């Protein structure tokens, strides 16, 4: 799975169509009225470059050492299976993210919110990241959704980025508005998010690009 974040939008000139619709020919007028020229505009189609600039990726774009741990093509949780699914649904089939899915399920309505969002970037801690917290801490957070929600929001950006777009942005603001922006460093297999290593990046889902990371990121105390 290969990194990225925002390539420049390729502006395609649709203006030529509008200009070509203007005609200088006039019919002889007996009443002094001159018909206004008609202008027709056409919307430019979305190009591949434009889609990339919106952070949309494909299975061929994924990168990182943990990508090989995903199920084979055609199986639940595989790249091709997750691609058409909204992000929370896709994550629920990903064998790397069972603890994250449980955490999201502990916050009422969060899965639906993630699934219904138009475009997101999700930094998804792998199971070992939650294991590092200890089971007692995980259970404690799961029992306190008001404390868990800001931590999970710190892992979600309300804009879709691919690895290249993240690298170019340098910092991105999470859904946790009270927390500092997330800092992106490195690229490819050396990319980090607030120091957390990207284990598998550029995972495509229907409404989000997912980066599996090796750490549960905790926002600084207010």
XYZ file of N, CA and C in Angstrom:
666
model
N 0.834 -1.173 0.000
C 0.000 0.000 0.000
C 0.880 1.237 0.000
N 0.623 2.239 -0.853
C 1.565 3.339 -1.069
C 1.030 4.690 -0.561
N 1.892 5.612 0.015
C 1.502 6.881 0.632
C 1.157 7.992 -0.340
N 0.495 9.011 0.247
C 0.223 10.189 -0.525
C -0.487 11.258 0.260
N -0.799 12.449 -0.206
C -1.796 13.392 0.313
C -2.213 14.447 -0.709
N -2.101 15.683 -0.994
C -2.938 16.321 -2.004
C -2.234 16.734 -3.287
N -2.303 15.985 -4.426
C -1.725 16.450 -5.688
C -2.553 17.633 -6.186
N -1.961 18.518 -6.981
C -2.658 19.729 -7.407
C -3.778 19.393 -8.357
N -4.928 20.090 -8.208
C -6.065 19.879 -9.092
C -5.718 20.358 -10.507
N -6.028 19.521 -11.493
C -5.767 19.949 -12.864
C -6.984 20.697 -13.366
N -6.863 21.979 -13.601
C -7.990 22.782 -14.073
C -8.180 22.568 -15.559
N -9.346 22.083 -15.942
C -9.590 21.820 -17.361
C -10.431 22.946 -17.939
N -10.002 23.559 -19.029
C -10.666 24.765 -19.519
C -11.977 24.427 -20.200
N -13.067 24.650 -19.451
C -14.383 24.478 -20.043
C -14.886 25.796 -20.582
N -14.143 26.888 -20.299
C -14.595 28.212 -20.696
C -14.720 28.354 -22.215
N -13.923 27.569 -22.947
C -13.952 27.682 -24.400
C -15.328 27.377 -24.961
N -16.012 26.441 -24.276
C -17.357 26.076 -24.737
C -18.315 27.255 -24.569
N -18.139 27.993 -23.463
C -19.030 29.115 -23.213
C -18.805 30.206 -24.252
N -17.524 30.476 -24.577
C -17.209 31.539 -25.512
C -17.676 31.198 -26.924
N -17.576 29.910 -27.278
C -17.921 29.517 -28.644
C -19.402 29.658 -28.923
N -20.206 29.784 -27.851
C -21.650 29.857 -28.039
C -22.089 31.275 -28.405
N -21.165 32.229 -28.275
C -21.515 33.619 -28.579
C -21.413 33.857 -30.088
N -22.460 34.367 -30.710
C -22.435 34.597 -32.161
C -22.551 36.085 -32.462
N -21.808 36.548 -33.491
C -21.857 37.953 -33.884
C -22.873 38.231 -34.997
N -23.442 37.164 -35.584
C -24.369 37.369 -36.691
C -25.678 37.919 -36.171
N -26.272 38.863 -36.867
C -27.520 39.481 -36.456
C -28.509 39.439 -37.608
N -29.786 39.208 -37.275
C -30.863 39.293 -38.252
C -31.226 40.772 -38.427
N -31.633 41.184 -39.638
C -32.091 42.562 -39.818
C -33.240 42.842 -38.876
N -33.237 43.993 -38.240
C -34.263 44.319 -37.263
C -35.143 45.432 -37.781
N -36.451 45.238 -37.650
C -37.381 46.271 -38.065
C -37.929 47.010 -36.863
N -37.811 46.395 -35.671
C -38.393 47.044 -34.499
C -37.351 47.641 -33.589
N -36.061 47.553 -33.932
C -35.032 48.155 -33.110
C -34.560 47.263 -31.976
N -35.162 46.073 -31.781
C -34.751 45.166 -30.707
C -33.638 44.263 -31.195
N -32.604 44.091 -30.393
C -31.496 43.202 -30.742
C -31.500 42.007 -29.817
N -31.584 40.797 -30.371
C -31.621 39.581 -29.539
C -30.279 39.396 -28.855
N -30.325 39.123 -27.525
C -29.086 38.894 -26.765
C -28.490 37.554 -27.153
N -27.182 37.503 -27.336
C -26.548 36.221 -27.686
C -26.719 35.211 -26.567
N -26.877 33.957 -26.939
C -27.066 32.883 -25.966
C -25.707 32.276 -25.599
N -25.459 32.136 -24.301
C -24.207 31.546 -23.827
C -24.485 30.206 -23.181
N -23.807 29.174 -23.610
C -23.992 27.840 -23.061
C -22.722 27.409 -22.350
N -22.867 26.941 -21.109
C -21.696 26.476 -20.357
C -21.793 24.977 -20.120
N -20.644 24.335 -20.071
C -20.589 22.903 -19.812
C -19.691 22.652 -18.613
N -20.150 21.820 -17.701
C -19.333 21.495 -16.531
C -18.202 20.570 -16.944
N -17.011 20.872 -16.450
C -15.869 20.015 -16.760
C -15.993 18.693 -16.022
N -15.724 17.566 -16.667
C -15.807 16.274 -15.995
C -14.715 16.132 -14.947
N -14.980 15.296 -13.945
C -13.967 15.014 -12.935
C -12.862 14.164 -13.548
N -11.645 14.611 -13.455
C -10.524 13.887 -14.049
C -9.869 12.998 -13.000
N -8.999 12.098 -13.456
C -8.270 11.235 -12.530
C -7.417 12.060 -11.584
N -6.785 13.106 -12.126
C -5.952 13.964 -11.285
C -6.789 14.641 -10.217
N -7.996 15.053 -10.608
C -8.888 15.712 -9.659
C -9.270 14.754 -8.549
N -9.582 13.503 -8.887
C -9.935 12.509 -7.874
C -8.782 12.289 -6.912
N -7.565 12.224 -7.449
C -6.396 12.049 -6.592
C -6.251 13.233 -5.644
N -6.556 14.435 -6.133
C -6.426 15.620 -5.309
C -7.448 15.602 -4.188
N -8.506 14.844 -4.337
C -9.514 14.713 -3.301
C -9.166 13.582 -2.338
N -7.986 13.000 -2.475
C -7.530 11.983 -1.544
C -8.054 10.592 -1.809
N -8.680 10.375 -2.956
C -9.220 9.057 -3.285
C -8.078 8.155 -3.756
N -8.043 6.926 -3.261
C -6.974 5.990 -3.619
C -7.556 4.696 -4.179
N -6.682 3.832 -4.643
C -7.064 2.511 -5.124
C -6.212 1.469 -4.389
N -6.564 0.190 -4.481
C -5.739 -0.839 -3.840
C -4.278 -0.804 -4.276
N -4.024 -0.376 -5.509
C -2.644 -0.326 -5.995
C -1.816 0.767 -5.310
N -2.495 1.691 -4.638
C -1.796 2.801 -3.984
C -1.347 2.474 -2.563
N -1.794 1.352 -2.025
C -1.499 1.041 -0.629
C -0.018 0.733 -0.423
N 0.447 0.963 0.807
C 1.856 0.723 1.117
C 1.994 0.447 2.606
N 3.101 -0.170 2.972
C 3.390 -0.402 4.377
C 3.514 -1.880 4.706
N 4.243 -2.204 5.780
C 4.532 -3.600 6.108
C 3.328 -4.430 6.529
N 2.276 -3.792 7.019
C 1.118 -4.560 7.497
C 0.092 -4.838 6.413
N 0.265 -4.256 5.237
C -0.721 -4.472 4.169
C -0.808 -5.950 3.780
N 0.302 -6.648 3.924
C 0.324 -8.065 3.557
C -0.515 -8.915 4.509
N -0.898 -8.347 5.646
C -1.695 -9.089 6.616
C -3.196 -9.018 6.329
N -3.574 -8.232 5.352
C -4.984 -8.142 4.989
C -5.417 -9.409 4.251
N -6.708 -9.756 4.332
C -7.187 -10.957 3.638
C -6.957 -10.892 2.134
N -6.953 -12.055 1.528
C -6.744 -12.151 0.084
C -7.923 -11.562 -0.670
N -7.671 -11.212 -1.915
C -8.697 -10.611 -2.768
C -9.980 -11.442 -2.777
N -11.103 -10.759 -2.632
C -12.402 -11.419 -2.662
C -12.927 -11.818 -1.299
N -12.060 -11.817 -0.284
C -12.490 -12.191 1.058
C -12.890 -10.953 1.850
N -13.776 -11.114 2.856
C -14.135 -9.973 3.700
C -12.892 -9.350 4.333
N -12.826 -8.032 4.310
C -11.669 -7.351 4.867
C -10.540 -7.144 3.879
N -10.668 -7.678 2.674
C -9.650 -7.459 1.648
C -9.815 -6.058 1.066
N -8.808 -5.595 0.369
C -8.865 -4.249 -0.195
C -10.035 -4.071 -1.153
N -10.257 -5.045 -2.016
C -11.343 -4.909 -2.977
C -12.709 -4.989 -2.308
N -12.796 -5.718 -1.196
C -14.071 -5.822 -0.481
C -14.371 -4.541 0.305
N -13.325 -3.925 0.887
C -13.546 -2.717 1.681
C -13.808 -1.487 0.820
N -13.279 -1.478 -0.381
C -13.367 -0.291 -1.221
C -14.748 0.303 -1.388
N -15.787 -0.497 -1.677
C -17.127 0.071 -1.884
C -17.877 0.357 -0.577
N -17.316 -0.012 0.563
C -18.027 0.124 1.828
C -17.677 1.428 2.539
N -18.654 2.026 3.265
C -18.311 3.192 4.085
C -17.336 2.784 5.176
N -16.606 3.756 5.705
C -15.401 3.455 6.473
C -15.634 2.613 7.729
N -16.665 2.896 8.511
C -16.870 2.113 9.733
C -17.251 0.677 9.396
N -18.045 0.507 8.360
C -18.415 -0.841 7.922
C -17.190 -1.587 7.404
N -16.372 -0.902 6.609
C -15.153 -1.520 6.087
C -14.218 -1.929 7.218
N -14.056 -1.051 8.214
C -13.163 -1.352 9.334
C -13.630 -2.576 10.112
N -14.938 -2.772 10.171
C -15.477 -3.899 10.944
C -15.095 -5.247 10.352
N -14.639 -5.262 9.094
C -14.218 -6.512 8.450
C -12.693 -6.645 8.385
N -11.985 -5.600 8.840
C -10.526 -5.574 8.746
C -9.915 -6.270 9.962
N -9.173 -7.360 9.772
C -8.640 -8.120 10.906
C -7.586 -7.360 11.715
N -7.086 -6.247 11.186
C -6.103 -5.449 11.916
C -6.753 -4.505 12.919
N -8.079 -4.329 12.822
C -8.736 -3.234 13.532
C -9.863 -3.673 14.466
N -9.798 -4.860 15.021
C -10.914 -5.344 15.845
C -11.093 -4.516 17.121
N -10.000 -4.072 17.726
C -10.088 -3.260 18.944
C -10.647 -1.873 18.634
N -10.221 -1.298 17.513
C -10.742 0.000 17.121
C -12.243 -0.079 16.878
N -12.672 -1.121 16.213
C -14.103 -1.294 15.942
C -14.884 -1.396 17.251
N -14.337 -2.118 18.228
C -14.997 -2.214 19.534
C -15.062 -0.853 20.208
N -13.993 -0.074 20.086
C -13.966 1.259 20.694
C -15.001 2.176 20.038
N -15.072 2.143 18.718
C -16.057 2.961 18.012
C -17.473 2.547 18.420
N -17.695 1.250 18.574
C -19.009 0.758 18.974
C -19.407 1.178 20.373
N -18.419 1.529 21.200
C -18.714 1.941 22.578
C -19.211 3.382 22.650
N -19.037 4.144 21.573
C -19.512 5.527 21.528
C -20.781 5.566 20.693
N -21.898 5.794 21.327
C -23.202 5.714 20.670
C -23.271 6.626 19.444
N -23.616 6.048 18.298
C -23.828 6.810 17.075
C -22.577 7.136 16.282
N -21.392 6.837 16.823
C -20.164 7.225 16.123
C -19.992 6.474 14.804
N -20.295 5.191 14.794
C -20.154 4.417 13.549
C -21.042 4.987 12.451
N -22.276 5.334 12.796
C -23.182 5.917 11.803
C -22.672 7.268 11.319
N -22.112 8.048 12.241
C -21.565 9.350 11.866
C -20.416 9.191 10.879
N -19.528 8.245 11.146
C -18.399 8.003 10.246
C -18.876 7.499 8.885
N -19.847 6.596 8.908
C -20.341 6.036 7.650
C -21.047 7.073 6.779
N -21.681 8.053 7.403
C -22.473 9.022 6.649
C -21.677 10.257 6.239
N -20.459 10.397 6.740
C -19.632 11.545 6.366
C -19.268 11.470 4.884
N -19.081 12.629 4.265
C -18.811 12.646 2.829
C -17.372 12.264 2.503
N -16.416 12.790 3.264
C -15.003 12.553 2.940
C -14.166 12.682 4.202
N -13.423 11.629 4.527
C -12.624 11.600 5.754
C -11.243 11.017 5.483
N -10.327 11.327 6.392
C -9.073 10.594 6.505
C -9.069 9.991 7.899
N -8.826 8.690 7.999
C -8.879 8.001 9.290
C -7.518 7.381 9.593
N -6.978 7.741 10.744
C -5.756 7.122 11.246
C -6.192 6.065 12.251
N -6.092 4.808 11.840
C -6.705 3.698 12.566
C -5.660 2.891 13.335
N -5.665 2.978 14.671
C -4.700 2.188 15.444
C -4.945 0.684 15.280
N -3.888 -0.051 14.980
C -3.992 -1.505 14.864
C -4.189 -2.120 16.256
N -4.618 -3.359 16.292
C -4.891 -4.035 17.566
C -3.728 -3.962 18.552
N -2.470 -4.183 18.132
C -1.364 -4.097 19.093
C -1.236 -2.723 19.748
N -1.702 -1.664 19.053
C -1.645 -0.326 19.647
C -2.562 -0.240 20.858
N -3.731 -0.848 20.750
C -4.647 -0.865 21.891
C -4.134 -1.801 22.977
N -3.504 -2.900 22.559
C -2.947 -3.832 23.540
C -1.891 -3.149 24.396
N -1.168 -2.199 23.802
C -0.137 -1.482 24.545
C -0.728 -0.627 25.664
N -1.996 -0.238 25.513
C -2.659 0.516 26.577
C -2.938 -0.355 27.795
N -3.060 -1.661 27.548
C -3.454 -2.585 28.611
C -4.958 -2.804 28.589
N -5.370 -4.012 28.859
C -6.794 -4.337 28.793
C -7.605 -3.541 29.800
N -7.050 -3.320 30.976
C -7.779 -2.574 32.009
C -8.082 -1.151 31.535
N -7.088 -0.493 30.919
C -7.287 0.875 30.427
C -8.290 0.887 29.294
N -8.191 -0.112 28.414
C -9.129 -0.174 27.297
C -10.560 -0.330 27.803
N -10.760 -1.226 28.755
C -12.094 -1.434 29.302
C -12.599 -0.187 30.032
N -11.686 0.501 30.688
C -12.069 1.728 31.382
C -12.577 2.777 30.392
N -11.831 2.955 29.294
C -12.249 3.924 28.288
C -13.556 3.511 27.622
N -13.687 2.232 27.345
C -14.911 1.739 26.711
C -16.133 1.997 27.585
N -15.916 2.034 28.891
C -17.012 2.300 29.815
C -17.265 3.769 30.051
N -16.425 4.637 29.451
C -16.580 6.086 29.621
C -16.557 6.759 28.245
N -17.661 6.671 27.523
C -17.694 7.205 26.155
C -17.330 8.682 26.069
N -17.613 9.448 27.121
C -17.300 10.875 27.085
C -15.792 11.117 27.065
N -15.022 10.182 27.608
C -13.559 10.276 27.569
C -12.985 9.621 26.314
N -13.667 8.585 25.845
C -13.196 7.854 24.665
C -13.431 8.640 23.372
N -14.571 9.326 23.278
C -14.929 10.025 22.036
C -13.871 11.033 21.585
N -13.337 11.902 22.475
C -12.323 12.860 22.005
C -11.049 12.179 21.505
N -10.723 11.015 22.078
C -9.537 10.277 21.611
C -9.777 9.750 20.202
N -10.945 9.175 19.971
C -11.246 8.656 18.637
C -11.351 9.790 17.612
N -11.937 10.916 18.009
C -12.047 12.058 17.102
C -10.668 12.585 16.702
N -9.697 12.412 17.577
C -8.329 12.857 17.310
C -7.700 12.061 16.170
N -8.308 10.940 15.817
C -7.790 10.075 14.764
C -8.518 10.268 13.427
N -9.424 11.225 13.370
C -10.232 11.423 12.155
C -10.097 12.868 11.679
N -9.833 13.028 10.392
C -9.714 14.343 9.765
C -10.905 14.534 8.824
N -11.608 15.669 8.922
C -12.813 15.866 8.102
C -12.526 16.309 6.678
N -11.497 15.767 6.098
C -11.131 15.995 4.704
C -10.374 14.766 4.236
N -10.548 14.422 2.979
C -9.927 13.185 2.488
C -8.549 13.474 1.894
N -7.558 12.781 2.435
C -6.185 12.911 1.960
C -5.636 11.545 1.580
N -4.792 11.534 0.562
C -3.961 10.364 0.323
C -2.600 10.674 0.943
N -1.671 9.758 0.859
C -0.378 9.942 1.515
C 0.364 11.154 0.979
N 0.299 11.342 -0.320
C 1.004 12.477 -0.912
C 0.390 13.790 -0.425
N -0.919 13.819 -0.348
C -1.603 15.017 0.140
C -1.256 15.315 1.586
N -1.147 14.288 2.400
C -0.758 14.479 3.803
C 0.659 15.040 3.884
N 1.543 14.460 3.080
C 2.936 14.906 3.107
C 3.030 16.381 2.730
N 2.270 16.777 1.727
C 2.310 18.159 1.283
C 1.672 19.099 2.300
N 0.616 18.625 2.968
C -0.063 19.463 3.961
C 0.828 19.707 5.186
N 1.534 18.676 5.609
C 2.419 18.824 6.765
C 1.705 18.718 8.099
N 0.588 19.412 8.245
C -0.257 19.296 9.437
C -1.712 19.239 8.989
N -2.541 18.509 9.726
C -3.973 18.419 9.432
C -4.743 18.478 10.743
N -5.889 19.139 10.716
C -6.698 19.289 11.925
C -7.703 18.146 12.026
N -7.758 17.515 13.180
C -8.679 16.403 13.394
C -10.066 16.920 13.765
N -10.996 15.990 13.938
C -12.340 16.338 14.398
C -12.335 16.860 15.830
N -11.266 16.595 16.554
C -11.129 17.106 17.918
C -10.584 18.533 17.826
N -11.501 19.498 17.746
C -11.104 20.880 17.506
C -10.281 21.479 18.634
N -10.411 20.916 19.829
C -9.684 21.478 20.963
C -8.232 20.986 21.022
N -7.897 20.025 20.189
C -6.542 19.459 20.177
C -5.704 20.116 19.083
N -4.379 20.120 19.238
C -3.509 20.667 18.190
C -3.613 19.857 16.900
N -3.190 20.470 15.808
C -3.177 19.769 14.526
C -2.217 18.586 14.579
N -2.522 17.574 13.787
C -1.668 16.390 13.690
C -0.493 16.695 12.766
N 0.689 16.272 13.146
C 1.885 16.553 12.369
C 2.283 15.347 11.529
N 2.441 15.563 10.250
C 2.824 14.504 9.314
C 4.304 14.655 8.987
N 5.047 13.555 9.117
C 6.466 13.580 8.783
C 6.816 12.341 7.963
N 7.880 12.453 7.182
C 8.338 11.328 6.375
C 7.421 11.062 5.197
N 7.712 9.983 4.498
C 6.888 9.563 3.372
C 7.073 8.076 3.129
N 6.131 7.476 2.423
C 6.210 6.048 2.163
C 6.273 5.255 3.452
N 7.159 4.282 3.494
C 7.265 3.416 4.664
C 7.826 4.127 5.895
N 8.282 5.356 5.729
C 8.802 6.103 6.882
C 7.817 7.172 7.372
N 6.616 7.197 6.810
C 5.640 8.215 7.213
C 5.172 8.005 8.645
N 5.044 9.113 9.380
C 4.506 9.079 10.732
C 3.441 10.153 10.890
N 2.525 9.914 11.830
C 1.470 10.862 12.186
C 1.596 11.115 13.674
N 2.013 12.321 14.055
C 2.289 12.614 15.462
C 3.216 11.566 16.075
N 4.157 11.093 15.274
C 5.118 10.103 15.744
C 4.672 8.669 15.583
N 3.383 8.425 15.315
C 2.880 7.061 15.100
C 3.246 6.594 13.695
N 3.809 5.400 13.577
C 4.222 4.878 12.283
C 3.016 4.376 11.490
N 3.037 4.662 10.199
C 2.002 4.135 9.311
C 2.364 2.697 8.952
N 1.485 1.773 9.314
C 1.712 0.348 9.039
C 1.135 -0.072 7.686
N 0.054 0.568 7.310
C -0.564 0.295 6.012
C -1.348 1.544 5.632
N -0.953 2.194 4.561
C -1.558 3.469 4.202
C -2.267 3.444 2.875
N -3.078 4.495 2.669
C -3.825 4.671 1.415
C -4.878 3.594 1.201
N -5.419 3.036 2.268
C -6.480 2.031 2.136
C -7.760 2.733 1.690
N -8.323 2.338 0.551
C -9.531 3.014 0.073
C -10.815 2.423 0.656
N -11.730 3.295 1.056
C -13.105 2.896 1.358
C -14.011 3.861 0.597
N -15.307 3.670 0.704
C -16.225 4.479 -0.098
C -16.136 5.963 0.231
N -15.917 6.302 1.494
C -15.946 7.714 1.875
C -14.715 8.166 2.664
N -13.690 7.322 2.743
C -12.506 7.701 3.521
C -11.269 6.987 2.992
N -10.127 7.616 3.233
C -8.842 6.965 3.024
C -8.278 6.645 4.402
N -7.864 5.397 4.601
C -7.486 4.905 5.926
C -5.982 4.641 5.982
N -5.395 5.032 7.111
C -3.991 4.756 7.400
C -3.928 3.995 8.721
N -3.554 2.727 8.677
C -3.399 1.946 9.903
C -2.092 2.366 10.563
N -2.153 2.711 11.864
C -0.969 3.195 12.568
C -0.672 2.308 13.775
N 0.528 2.481 14.347
C 0.972 1.566 15.401
C 0.764 2.105 16.808
N 0.058 3.233 16.946
C -0.084 3.872 18.257
C -1.488 4.464 18.400
N -2.033 4.380 19.605
C -3.254 5.134 19.907
C -2.803 6.543 20.297
N -3.156 7.507 19.487
C -2.742 8.888 19.731
C -3.658 9.537 20.769
N -3.088 10.096 21.785
C -3.864 10.734 22.844
C -3.699 12.243 22.769
N -4.818 12.974 22.641
C -4.688 14.435 22.584
C -4.155 14.991 23.891
N -3.387 16.070 23.827
C -2.874 16.658 25.050
C -3.987 17.080 25.989
N -3.752 16.976 27.283
C -4.758 17.384 28.254
C -5.001 18.874 28.126
N -6.261 19.273 28.238
C -6.603 20.684 28.109
C -6.020 21.467 29.289
